[in-house]
Short mmCIF file of C-alpha atoms and ligand atoms in Angstrom, two decimals:
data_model
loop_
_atom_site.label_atom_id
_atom_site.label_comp_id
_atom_site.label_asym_id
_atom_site.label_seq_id
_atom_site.Cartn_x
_atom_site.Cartn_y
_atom_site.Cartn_z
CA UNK E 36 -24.12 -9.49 -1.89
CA UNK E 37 -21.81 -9.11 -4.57
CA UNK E 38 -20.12 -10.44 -7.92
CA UNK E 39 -16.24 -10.13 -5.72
CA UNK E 40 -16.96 -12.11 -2.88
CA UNK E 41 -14.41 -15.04 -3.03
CA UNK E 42 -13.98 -15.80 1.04
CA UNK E 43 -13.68 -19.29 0.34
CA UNK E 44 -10.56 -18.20 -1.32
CA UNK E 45 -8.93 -17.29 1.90
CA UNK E 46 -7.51 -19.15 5.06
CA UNK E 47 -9.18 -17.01 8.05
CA UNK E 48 -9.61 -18.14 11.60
CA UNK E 49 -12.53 -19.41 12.51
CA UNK E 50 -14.83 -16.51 15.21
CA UNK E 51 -12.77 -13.47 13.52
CA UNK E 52 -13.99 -10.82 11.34
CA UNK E 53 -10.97 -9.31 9.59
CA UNK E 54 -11.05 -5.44 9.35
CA UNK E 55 -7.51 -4.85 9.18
CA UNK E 56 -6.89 -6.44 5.61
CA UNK E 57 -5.45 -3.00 4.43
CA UNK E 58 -2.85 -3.29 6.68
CA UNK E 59 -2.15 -7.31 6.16
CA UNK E 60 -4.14 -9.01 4.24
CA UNK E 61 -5.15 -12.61 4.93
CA UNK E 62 -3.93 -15.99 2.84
CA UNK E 63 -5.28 -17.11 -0.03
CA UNK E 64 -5.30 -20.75 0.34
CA UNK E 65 -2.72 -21.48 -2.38
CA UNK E 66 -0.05 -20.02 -1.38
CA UNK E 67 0.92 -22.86 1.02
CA UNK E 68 0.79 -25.03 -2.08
CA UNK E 69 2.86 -23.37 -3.95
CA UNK E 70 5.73 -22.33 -1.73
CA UNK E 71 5.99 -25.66 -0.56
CA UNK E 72 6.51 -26.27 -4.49
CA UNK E 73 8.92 -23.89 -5.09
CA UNK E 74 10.70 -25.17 -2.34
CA UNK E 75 10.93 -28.60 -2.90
CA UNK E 76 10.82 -28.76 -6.79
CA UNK E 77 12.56 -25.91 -7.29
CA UNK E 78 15.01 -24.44 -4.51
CA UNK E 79 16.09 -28.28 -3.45
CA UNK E 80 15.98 -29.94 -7.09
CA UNK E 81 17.25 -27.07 -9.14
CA UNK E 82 19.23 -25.48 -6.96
CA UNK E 83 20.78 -22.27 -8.41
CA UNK E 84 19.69 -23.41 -12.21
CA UNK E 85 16.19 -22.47 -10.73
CA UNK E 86 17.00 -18.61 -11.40
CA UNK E 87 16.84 -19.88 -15.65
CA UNK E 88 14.80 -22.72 -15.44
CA UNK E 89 12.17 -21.99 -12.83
CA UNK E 90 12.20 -18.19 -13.99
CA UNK E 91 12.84 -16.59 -10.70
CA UNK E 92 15.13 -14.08 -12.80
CA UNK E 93 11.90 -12.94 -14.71
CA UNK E 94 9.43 -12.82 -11.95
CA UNK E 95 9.56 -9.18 -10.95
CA UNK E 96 8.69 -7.84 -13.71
CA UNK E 97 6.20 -10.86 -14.67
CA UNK E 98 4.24 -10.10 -11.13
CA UNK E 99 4.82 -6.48 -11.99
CA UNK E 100 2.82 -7.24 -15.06
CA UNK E 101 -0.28 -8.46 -12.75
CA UNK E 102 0.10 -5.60 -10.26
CA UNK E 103 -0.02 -3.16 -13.23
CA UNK E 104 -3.29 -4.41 -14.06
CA UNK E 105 -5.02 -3.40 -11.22
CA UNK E 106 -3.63 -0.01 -11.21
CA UNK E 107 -4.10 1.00 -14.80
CA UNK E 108 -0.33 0.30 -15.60
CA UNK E 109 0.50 -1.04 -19.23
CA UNK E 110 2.55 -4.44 -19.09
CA UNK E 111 5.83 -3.87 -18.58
CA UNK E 112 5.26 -0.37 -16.60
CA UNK E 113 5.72 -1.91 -13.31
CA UNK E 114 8.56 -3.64 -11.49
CA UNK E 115 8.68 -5.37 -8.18
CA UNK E 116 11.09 -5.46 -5.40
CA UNK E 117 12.53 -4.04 -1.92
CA UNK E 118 10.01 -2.64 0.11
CA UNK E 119 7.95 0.25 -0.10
CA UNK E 120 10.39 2.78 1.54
CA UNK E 121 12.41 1.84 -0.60
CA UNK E 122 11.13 2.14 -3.88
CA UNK E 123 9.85 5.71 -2.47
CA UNK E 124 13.19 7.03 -2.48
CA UNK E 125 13.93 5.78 -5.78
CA UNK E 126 11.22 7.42 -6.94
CA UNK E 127 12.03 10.23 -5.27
CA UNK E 128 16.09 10.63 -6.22
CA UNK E 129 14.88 9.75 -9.84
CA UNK E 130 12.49 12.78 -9.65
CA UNK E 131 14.82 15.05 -8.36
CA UNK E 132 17.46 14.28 -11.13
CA UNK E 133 14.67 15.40 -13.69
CA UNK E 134 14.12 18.82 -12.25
CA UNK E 135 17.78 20.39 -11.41
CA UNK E 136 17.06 23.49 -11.37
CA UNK E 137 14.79 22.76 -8.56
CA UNK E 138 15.44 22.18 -5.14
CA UNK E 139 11.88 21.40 -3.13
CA UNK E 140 10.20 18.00 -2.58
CA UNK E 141 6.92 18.80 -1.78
CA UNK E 142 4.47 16.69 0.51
CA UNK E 143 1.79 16.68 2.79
CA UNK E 144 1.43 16.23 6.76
CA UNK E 145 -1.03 13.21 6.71
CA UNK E 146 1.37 11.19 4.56
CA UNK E 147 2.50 8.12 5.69
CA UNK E 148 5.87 9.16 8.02
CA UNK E 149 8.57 6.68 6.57
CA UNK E 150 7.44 8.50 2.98
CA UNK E 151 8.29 11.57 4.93
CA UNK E 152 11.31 10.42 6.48
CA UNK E 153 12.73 8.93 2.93
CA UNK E 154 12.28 12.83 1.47
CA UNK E 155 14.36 13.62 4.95
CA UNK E 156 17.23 11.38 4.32
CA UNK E 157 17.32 12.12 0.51
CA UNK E 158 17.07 15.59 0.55
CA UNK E 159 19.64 15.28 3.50
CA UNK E 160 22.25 13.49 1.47
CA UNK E 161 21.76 15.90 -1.62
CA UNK E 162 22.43 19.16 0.88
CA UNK E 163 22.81 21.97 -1.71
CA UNK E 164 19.56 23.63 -0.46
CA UNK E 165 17.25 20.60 -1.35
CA UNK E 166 13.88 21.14 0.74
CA UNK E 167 10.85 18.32 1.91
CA UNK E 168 8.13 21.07 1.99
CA UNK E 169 5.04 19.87 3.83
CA UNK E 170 2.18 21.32 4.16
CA UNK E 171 -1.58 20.05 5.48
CA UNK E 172 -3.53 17.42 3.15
CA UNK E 173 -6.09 19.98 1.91
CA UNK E 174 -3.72 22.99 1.55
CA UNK E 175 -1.56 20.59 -1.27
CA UNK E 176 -3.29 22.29 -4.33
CA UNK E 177 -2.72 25.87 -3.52
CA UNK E 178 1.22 24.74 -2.52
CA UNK E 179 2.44 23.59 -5.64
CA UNK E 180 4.21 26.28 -7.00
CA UNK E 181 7.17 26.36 -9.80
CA UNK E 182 10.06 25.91 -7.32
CA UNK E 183 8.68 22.29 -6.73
CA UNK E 184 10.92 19.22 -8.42
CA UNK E 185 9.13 16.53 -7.12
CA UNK E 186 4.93 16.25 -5.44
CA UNK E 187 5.17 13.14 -3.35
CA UNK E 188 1.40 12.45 -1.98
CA UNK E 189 0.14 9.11 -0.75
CA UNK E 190 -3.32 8.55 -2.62
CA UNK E 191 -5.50 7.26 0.03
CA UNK E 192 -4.47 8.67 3.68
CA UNK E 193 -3.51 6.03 6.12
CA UNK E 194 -5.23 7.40 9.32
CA UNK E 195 -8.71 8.84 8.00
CA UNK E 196 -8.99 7.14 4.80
CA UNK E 197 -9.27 10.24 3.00
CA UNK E 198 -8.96 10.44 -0.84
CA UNK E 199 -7.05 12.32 -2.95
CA UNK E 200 -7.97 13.32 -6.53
CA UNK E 201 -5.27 11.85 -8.20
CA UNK E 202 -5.82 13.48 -11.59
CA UNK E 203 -6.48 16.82 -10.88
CA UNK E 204 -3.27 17.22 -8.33
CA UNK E 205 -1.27 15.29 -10.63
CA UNK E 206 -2.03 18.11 -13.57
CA UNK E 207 -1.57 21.01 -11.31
CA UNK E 208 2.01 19.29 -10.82
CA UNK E 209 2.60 19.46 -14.31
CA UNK E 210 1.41 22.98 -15.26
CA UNK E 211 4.34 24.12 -12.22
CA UNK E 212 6.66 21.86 -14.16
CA UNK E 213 6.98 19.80 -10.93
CA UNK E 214 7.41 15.47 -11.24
CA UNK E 215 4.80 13.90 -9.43
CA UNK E 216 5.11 10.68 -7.26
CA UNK E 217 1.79 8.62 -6.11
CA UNK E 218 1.83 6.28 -3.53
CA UNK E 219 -0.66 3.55 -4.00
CA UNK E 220 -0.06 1.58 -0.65
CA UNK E 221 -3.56 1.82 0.16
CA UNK E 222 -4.90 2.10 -3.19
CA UNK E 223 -3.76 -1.08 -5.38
CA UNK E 224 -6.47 -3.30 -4.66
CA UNK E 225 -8.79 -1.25 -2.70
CA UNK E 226 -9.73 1.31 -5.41
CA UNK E 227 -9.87 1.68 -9.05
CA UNK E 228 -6.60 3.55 -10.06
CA UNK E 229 -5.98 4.74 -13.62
CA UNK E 230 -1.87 5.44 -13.61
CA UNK E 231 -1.95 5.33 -17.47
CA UNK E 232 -4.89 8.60 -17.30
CA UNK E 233 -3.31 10.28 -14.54
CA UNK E 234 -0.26 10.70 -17.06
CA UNK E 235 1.70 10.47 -13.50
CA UNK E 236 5.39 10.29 -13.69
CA UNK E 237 6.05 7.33 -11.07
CA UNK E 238 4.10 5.12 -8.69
CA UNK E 239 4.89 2.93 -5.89
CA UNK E 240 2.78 1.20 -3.47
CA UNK E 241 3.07 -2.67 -1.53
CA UNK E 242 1.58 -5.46 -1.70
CA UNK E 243 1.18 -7.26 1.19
CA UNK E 244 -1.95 -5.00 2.44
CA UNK E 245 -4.99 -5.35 0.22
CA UNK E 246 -3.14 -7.40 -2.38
CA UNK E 247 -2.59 -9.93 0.46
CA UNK E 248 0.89 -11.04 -0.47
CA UNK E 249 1.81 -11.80 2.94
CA UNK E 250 4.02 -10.18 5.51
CA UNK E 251 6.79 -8.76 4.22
CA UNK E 252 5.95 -9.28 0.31
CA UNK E 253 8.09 -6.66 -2.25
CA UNK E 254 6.37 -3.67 -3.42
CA UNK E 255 6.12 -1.99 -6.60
CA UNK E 256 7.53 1.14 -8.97
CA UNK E 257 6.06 2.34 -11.88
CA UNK E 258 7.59 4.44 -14.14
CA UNK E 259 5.94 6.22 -17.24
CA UNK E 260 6.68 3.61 -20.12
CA UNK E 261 8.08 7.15 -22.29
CA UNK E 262 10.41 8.21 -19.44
CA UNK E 263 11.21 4.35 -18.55
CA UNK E 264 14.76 4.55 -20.70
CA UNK E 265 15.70 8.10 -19.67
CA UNK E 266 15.29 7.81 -15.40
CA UNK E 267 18.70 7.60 -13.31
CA UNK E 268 18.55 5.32 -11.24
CA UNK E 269 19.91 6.34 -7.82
CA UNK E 270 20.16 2.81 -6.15
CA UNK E 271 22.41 1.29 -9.04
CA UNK E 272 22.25 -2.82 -8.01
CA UNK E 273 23.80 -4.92 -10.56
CA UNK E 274 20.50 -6.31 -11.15
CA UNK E 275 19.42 -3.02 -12.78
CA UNK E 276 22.25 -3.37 -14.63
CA UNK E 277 21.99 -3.53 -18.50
CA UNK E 278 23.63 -6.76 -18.49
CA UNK E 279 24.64 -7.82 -15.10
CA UNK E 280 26.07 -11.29 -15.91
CA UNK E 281 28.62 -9.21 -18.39
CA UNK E 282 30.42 -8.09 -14.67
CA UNK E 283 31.00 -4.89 -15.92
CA UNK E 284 32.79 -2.24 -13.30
CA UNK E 285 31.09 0.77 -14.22
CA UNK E 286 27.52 1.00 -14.01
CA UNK E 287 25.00 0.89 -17.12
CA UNK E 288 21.69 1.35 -16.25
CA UNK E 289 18.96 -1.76 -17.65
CA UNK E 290 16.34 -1.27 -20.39
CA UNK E 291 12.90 0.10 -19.17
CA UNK E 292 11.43 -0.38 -16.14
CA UNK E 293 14.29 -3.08 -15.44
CA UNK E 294 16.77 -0.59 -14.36
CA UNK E 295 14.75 0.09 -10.66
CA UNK E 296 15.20 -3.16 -9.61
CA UNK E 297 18.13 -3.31 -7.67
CA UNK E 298 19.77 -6.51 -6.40
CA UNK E 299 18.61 -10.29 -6.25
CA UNK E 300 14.73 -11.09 -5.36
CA UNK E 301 12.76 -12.13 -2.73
CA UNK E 302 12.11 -15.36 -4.62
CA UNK E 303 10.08 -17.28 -1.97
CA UNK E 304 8.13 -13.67 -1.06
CA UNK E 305 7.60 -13.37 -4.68
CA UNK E 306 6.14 -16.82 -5.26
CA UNK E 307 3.55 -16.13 -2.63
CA UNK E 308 2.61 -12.39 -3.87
CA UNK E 309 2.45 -14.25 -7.91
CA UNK E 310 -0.14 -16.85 -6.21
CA UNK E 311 -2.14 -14.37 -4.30
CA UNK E 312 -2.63 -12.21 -6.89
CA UNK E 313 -4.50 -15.03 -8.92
CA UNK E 314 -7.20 -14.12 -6.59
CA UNK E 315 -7.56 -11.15 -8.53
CA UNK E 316 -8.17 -12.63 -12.15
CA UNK E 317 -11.54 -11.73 -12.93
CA UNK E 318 -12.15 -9.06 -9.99
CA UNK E 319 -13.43 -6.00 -11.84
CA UNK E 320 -12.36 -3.24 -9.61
CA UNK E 321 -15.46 -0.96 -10.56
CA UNK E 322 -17.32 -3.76 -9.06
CA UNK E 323 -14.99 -4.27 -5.77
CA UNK E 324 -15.21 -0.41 -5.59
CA UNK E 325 -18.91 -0.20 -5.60
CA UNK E 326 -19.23 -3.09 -3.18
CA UNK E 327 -16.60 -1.26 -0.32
CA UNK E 328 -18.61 1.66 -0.36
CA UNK E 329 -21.69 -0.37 0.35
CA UNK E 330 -19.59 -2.55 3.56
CA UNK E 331 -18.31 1.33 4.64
CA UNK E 332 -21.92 3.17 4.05
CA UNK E 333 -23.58 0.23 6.59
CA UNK E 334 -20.60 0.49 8.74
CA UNK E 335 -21.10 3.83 9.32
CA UNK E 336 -24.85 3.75 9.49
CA UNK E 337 -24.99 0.93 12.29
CA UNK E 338 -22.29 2.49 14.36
CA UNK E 339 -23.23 5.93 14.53
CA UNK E 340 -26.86 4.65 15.10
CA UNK E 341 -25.80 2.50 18.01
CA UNK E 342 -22.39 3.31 19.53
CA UNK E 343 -22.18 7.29 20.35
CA UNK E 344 -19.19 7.11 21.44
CA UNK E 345 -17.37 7.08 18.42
CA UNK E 346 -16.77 9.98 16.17
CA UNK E 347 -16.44 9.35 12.73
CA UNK E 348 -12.67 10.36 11.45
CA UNK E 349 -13.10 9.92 7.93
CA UNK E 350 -14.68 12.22 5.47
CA UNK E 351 -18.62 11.48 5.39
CA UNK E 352 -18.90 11.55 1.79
CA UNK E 353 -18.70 8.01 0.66
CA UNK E 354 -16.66 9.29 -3.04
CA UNK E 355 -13.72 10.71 -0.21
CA UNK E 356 -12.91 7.62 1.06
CA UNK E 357 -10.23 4.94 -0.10
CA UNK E 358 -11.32 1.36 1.44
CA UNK E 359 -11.63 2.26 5.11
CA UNK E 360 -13.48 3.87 7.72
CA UNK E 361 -11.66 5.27 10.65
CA UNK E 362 -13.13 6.69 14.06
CA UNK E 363 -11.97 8.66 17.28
CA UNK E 364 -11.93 7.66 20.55
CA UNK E 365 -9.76 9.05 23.54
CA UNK E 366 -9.16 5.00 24.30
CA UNK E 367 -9.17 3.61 21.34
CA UNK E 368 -5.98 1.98 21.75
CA UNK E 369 -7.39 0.04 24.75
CA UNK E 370 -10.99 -0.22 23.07
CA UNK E 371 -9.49 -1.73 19.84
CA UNK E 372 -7.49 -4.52 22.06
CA UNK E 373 -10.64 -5.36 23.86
CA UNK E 374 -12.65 -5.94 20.04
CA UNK E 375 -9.20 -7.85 18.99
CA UNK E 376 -10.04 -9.81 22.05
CA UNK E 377 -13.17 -10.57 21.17
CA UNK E 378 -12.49 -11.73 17.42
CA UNK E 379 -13.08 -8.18 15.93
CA UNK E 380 -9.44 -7.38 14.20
CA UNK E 381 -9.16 -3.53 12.96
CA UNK E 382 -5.89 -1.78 14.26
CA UNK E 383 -5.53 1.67 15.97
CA UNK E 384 -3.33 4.90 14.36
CA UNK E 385 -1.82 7.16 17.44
CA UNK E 386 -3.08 9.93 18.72
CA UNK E 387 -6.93 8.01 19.21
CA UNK E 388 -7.97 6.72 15.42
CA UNK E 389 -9.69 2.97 15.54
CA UNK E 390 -8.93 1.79 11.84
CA UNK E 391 -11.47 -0.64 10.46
CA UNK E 392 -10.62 -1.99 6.93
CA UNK E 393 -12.98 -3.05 4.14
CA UNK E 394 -12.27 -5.76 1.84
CA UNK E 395 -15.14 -7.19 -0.11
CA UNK E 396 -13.30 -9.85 -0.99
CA UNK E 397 -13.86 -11.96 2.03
CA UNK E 398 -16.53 -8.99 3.66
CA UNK E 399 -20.06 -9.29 3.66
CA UNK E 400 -23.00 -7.40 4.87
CA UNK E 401 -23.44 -10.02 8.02
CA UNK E 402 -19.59 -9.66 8.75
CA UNK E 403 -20.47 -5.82 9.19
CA UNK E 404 -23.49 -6.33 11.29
CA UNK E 405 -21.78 -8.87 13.66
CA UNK E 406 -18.86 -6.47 14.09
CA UNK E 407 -20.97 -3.76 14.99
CA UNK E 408 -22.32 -6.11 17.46
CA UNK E 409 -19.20 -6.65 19.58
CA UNK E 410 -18.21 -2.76 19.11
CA UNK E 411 -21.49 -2.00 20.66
CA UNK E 412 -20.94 -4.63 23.50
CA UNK E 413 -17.52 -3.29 24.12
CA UNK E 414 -18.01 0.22 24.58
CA UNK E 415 -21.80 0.30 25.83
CA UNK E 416 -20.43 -1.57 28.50
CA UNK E 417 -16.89 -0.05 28.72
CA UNK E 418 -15.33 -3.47 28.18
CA UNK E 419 -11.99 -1.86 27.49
CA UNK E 420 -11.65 -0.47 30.48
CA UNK E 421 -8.98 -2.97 32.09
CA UNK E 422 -5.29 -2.62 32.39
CA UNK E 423 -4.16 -5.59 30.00
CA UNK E 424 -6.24 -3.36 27.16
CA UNK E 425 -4.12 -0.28 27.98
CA UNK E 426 -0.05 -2.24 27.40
CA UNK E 427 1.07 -0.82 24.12
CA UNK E 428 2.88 -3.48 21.84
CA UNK E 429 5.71 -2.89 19.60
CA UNK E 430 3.10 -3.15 16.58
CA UNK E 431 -0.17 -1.01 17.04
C1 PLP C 87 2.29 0.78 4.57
C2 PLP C 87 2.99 1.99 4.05
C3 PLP C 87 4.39 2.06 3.99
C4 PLP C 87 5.25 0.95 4.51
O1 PLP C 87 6.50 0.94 3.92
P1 PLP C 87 7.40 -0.39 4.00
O2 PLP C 87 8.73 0.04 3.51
O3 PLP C 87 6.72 -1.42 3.13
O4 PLP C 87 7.42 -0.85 5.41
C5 PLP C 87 4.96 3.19 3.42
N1 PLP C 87 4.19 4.20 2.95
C6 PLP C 87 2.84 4.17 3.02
C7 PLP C 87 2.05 5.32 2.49
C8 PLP C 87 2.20 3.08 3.60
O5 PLP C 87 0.87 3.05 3.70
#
């Protein structure tokens, strides 16, 4: 079907169709390989000279490098580490510290909640009439007003999919003076993202959903290359330290983007995100973009034409949508364990949102039609409709 397909790139279980790669995304193949390398040639031989001679000093900001890439990032823009809620509320205090005469973070309700509950805690600890203003996803524009420090939106929304336009709120931040913040968690690899024309101040996102760096993999900042030198850093690790191997006692933030890492890597974590991201050499993201709306526009076609029972959550018009197409059903919880059951993996958002994900990486046209086979199956025939569908687990 298309010029991205590389499944033969990936590990995935035999009888599944993976819809829930922007949430986890599967293994590339490699990345057994190599970890096994860096742990037996480098962790075991070299030992602690492996931070100089293996370069595990230099890899966040090498893989940063590769993120950047995809997200319309110049090299050296983008620095990995910690994990996304994290780097949010770095992004976040740094904003904050650029406006001071301004006391409101502003967001909006279909954000992703720890995003929302990072603003909490900062604004919180700050006290001195510091604000997280949210208001409803559409209603953003109209909100932004001049008492606004920092805009903190999350491009693609997590539940319905639903796009925002990243330029055009990103320049009504500016004209009200107000720093804005993307998140990118479901946007690096899923859509084409221009950071460097958005003229956005920071960026964050992770990596272990459609960048498939595995569970727990380190996310990403990036911060305008002219504003790189000037940002305060409010977590102040000694590995954002100027010179951290000077053991200085007073604090001196790094050069550039090296000053929001924080303390030592995930080294093994990062091995595996620097080897999946190979995947993504010659992926042209106009091209991955053009073939997600195609998996998405068939989705939605075969499922509205043959399962009624499902009512499409996500805005109809394809150019709305990030990389997946979410539905409603009062079950759904139940109805998505039954499909999960039956080698159909998508996940399910509370209150009643069934979350299918679409990755053209490893997605084709048939893996679309069979899926819509066994959704069909399981609600024509109510096959979700049994108490061992209806146990919530810890993870949803
Ligand atoms: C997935 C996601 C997170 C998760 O944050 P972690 O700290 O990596 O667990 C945060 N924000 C958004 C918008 C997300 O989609």
């Amino acid at each position: 079907m298309s010029s991205v397909l590389k499944k033969d790139r990936f590990k995935l279980p035999d009888g599944v169709i993976y819809l829930d790669g922007n949430s986890l995304g599967p293994m590339p193949k490699t990345v057994p390989a190599r970890l096994a390398s860096v742990m037996n040639e480098e962790w075991a031989e070299m030992l602690i000279r492996g931070w100089n001679k293996a370069g595990w000093m230099a890899q966040p900001t090498e893989v940063g490098t590769s993120v950047g890439r995809l997200i319309g990032a110049a090299a050296g823009s983008v620095v990995m580490g910690d994990t996304l809620s994290v780097k949010v509320y770095q992004a976040l205090a740094a904003g904050v510290k650029m406006r001071p005469d301004r006391r409101v973070i502003l967001s909006d309700t279909g954000n992703f909640p720890s995003d929302l509950y990072m603003a909490e805690g900062l604004v919180g600890l700050l006290g001195q009439g510091y604000e997280l203003r949210t208001v409803a996803p559409e209603d953003v524009a109209a909100a932004i007003s001049d008492d606004v420090a920092v805009v903190l939106l999350t491009e693609v929304d997590y539940r319905t999919g639903r796009l925002h336009d990243m330029k055009k709120l990103t320049a009504l931040a500016h004209g009200a003076g107000a720093v804005m913040v993307w998140d990118l968690a479901h946007s690096a690899g899923a859509i084409p993202v221009d950071l460097a024309a958005s003229n956005c101040e920071f960026a964050v996102g992770c990596t272990y959903k459609y960048l498939n760096g595995g569970p727990g993999a380190p996310a990403f900042i990036y911060v305008r290359p002219d504003l790189a030198d000037d940002v305060e850093p409010a977590l102040s690790g000694w590995l954002g330290h100027d010179s951290p191997f000077d053991f200085a006692l007073n604090y001196l933030p790094g050069k550039g983007i090296e000053r929001m890492r924080v303390g030592t890597p995930p080294v093994l974590q990062m091995a595996a995100l620097e080897e999946a991201m190979k995947v993504w050499d010659d992926i042209d993201m106009g091209a991955l973009r053009s073939a997600s709306l195609e998996l998405q526009e068939q989705f939605i076609a075969e499922i509205e034409h043959a399962v009624p029972q499902l009512t499409l959550a996500s805005p109809r018009e394809a150019k709305m949508r990030g990389s997946q197409v979410s539905f409603r059903f009062e079950h759904g919880y139940a109805a998505m364990q039954a499909l999960i059951d039956r080698g159909v993996i998508g996940d399910f958002r509370a209150p009643d949102i069934m979350r299918f994900g679409f990755t053209p990486l490893y997605l084709d046209t048939a893996d679309v039609s069979a899926a819509v086979a066994v959704i069909k199956d399981v609600m024509t025939n109510a096959l979700w409709d049994e108490d061992k569908y209806k146990v919530r687990s810890r993870v949803t």
